[in-house]
Amino acid sequence: MKTITGKVTYQQLATGFWGIIDDSGQEWRPVNMPEQLKKEGKRVSVTIKEVDEMSIFMWGTPVRIVSFST
């Protein structure tokens, strides 16, 4: 697990999905984005765990959010 800080973004690819771009520019694609975080441009700090997942979305590293703060 690791903790990242960044901004929430909504990607209009395919059916659309929420992601996080951390302060270093790395793209993360949560598979369980909490409703409280679904706001474009919101600054967040999240603890994540990488997951092994196949997806139609060719964007970001798939992760599970373990905890978060805003």
Short mmCIF file of C-alpha atoms in Angstrom, two decimals:
data_model
loop_
_atom_site.label_atom_id
_atom_site.label_comp_id
_atom_site.label_asym_id
_atom_site.label_seq_id
_atom_site.Cartn_x
_atom_site.Cartn_y
_atom_site.Cartn_z
CA MET A 1 0.00 0.00 0.00
CA LYS A 2 1.05 3.57 -0.60
CA THR A 3 -0.37 7.03 0.00
CA ILE A 4 -0.69 9.51 -2.86
CA THR A 5 -1.84 13.13 -3.04
CA GLY A 6 -3.34 14.63 -6.15
CA LYS A 7 -6.43 15.84 -8.00
CA VAL A 8 -9.56 13.97 -9.01
CA THR A 9 -10.39 13.92 -12.71
CA TYR A 10 -13.26 12.56 -14.79
CA GLN A 11 -12.14 10.89 -18.00
CA GLN A 12 -14.59 10.91 -20.93
CA LEU A 13 -13.16 7.72 -22.47
CA ALA A 14 -15.65 5.00 -23.47
CA THR A 15 -18.38 5.07 -20.80
CA GLY A 16 -16.42 7.50 -18.61
CA PHE A 17 -14.69 6.94 -15.27
CA TRP A 18 -13.08 8.74 -12.34
CA GLY A 19 -9.33 8.86 -11.81
CA ILE A 20 -6.65 10.59 -9.76
CA ILE A 21 -3.57 12.33 -11.12
CA ASP A 22 -0.99 12.56 -8.35
CA ASP A 23 1.36 15.48 -7.77
CA SER A 24 4.09 13.79 -9.85
CA GLY A 25 1.75 13.31 -12.85
CA GLN A 26 1.14 9.57 -12.33
CA GLU A 27 -2.38 8.45 -13.32
CA TRP A 28 -4.37 6.15 -11.01
CA ARG A 29 -7.74 4.53 -11.78
CA PRO A 30 -9.63 3.57 -8.60
CA VAL A 31 -11.96 0.60 -9.00
CA ASN A 32 -13.91 1.77 -5.93
CA MET A 33 -14.03 5.59 -6.11
CA PRO A 34 -16.01 6.84 -3.06
CA GLU A 35 -18.91 9.19 -3.86
CA GLN A 36 -17.36 11.84 -1.56
CA LEU A 37 -14.36 12.11 -3.93
CA LYS A 38 -16.26 12.36 -7.23
CA LYS A 39 -15.70 16.05 -7.89
CA GLU A 40 -13.54 17.30 -10.77
CA GLY A 41 -10.37 19.00 -9.51
CA LYS A 42 -10.85 18.01 -5.85
CA ARG A 43 -7.54 17.67 -3.94
CA VAL A 44 -7.30 14.33 -2.16
CA SER A 45 -4.90 12.18 -0.21
CA VAL A 46 -5.61 8.47 -0.59
CA THR A 47 -4.05 5.24 0.58
CA ILE A 48 -4.17 2.79 -2.31
CA LYS A 49 -3.39 -0.82 -3.11
CA GLU A 50 -2.66 -1.85 -6.70
CA VAL A 51 -5.04 -4.46 -8.11
CA ASP A 52 -4.65 -6.88 -10.99
CA GLU A 53 -7.57 -6.02 -13.24
CA MET A 54 -8.36 -6.15 -16.93
CA SER A 55 -10.31 -3.18 -18.25
CA ILE A 56 -11.43 -1.48 -21.44
CA PHE A 57 -9.97 1.76 -20.07
CA MET A 58 -6.44 2.36 -21.31
CA TRP A 59 -5.69 4.95 -18.63
CA GLY A 60 -3.98 4.83 -15.26
CA THR A 61 -2.91 2.07 -12.92
CA PRO A 62 -5.90 0.21 -11.42
CA VAL A 63 -6.02 0.58 -7.63
CA ARG A 64 -8.35 0.03 -4.68
CA ILE A 65 -8.75 2.97 -2.29
CA VAL A 66 -8.18 1.75 1.27
CA SER A 67 -8.67 5.14 3.00
CA PHE A 68 -8.84 8.82 2.07
CA SER A 69 -8.92 12.40 3.31
CA THR A 70 -9.80 15.65 1.57
#
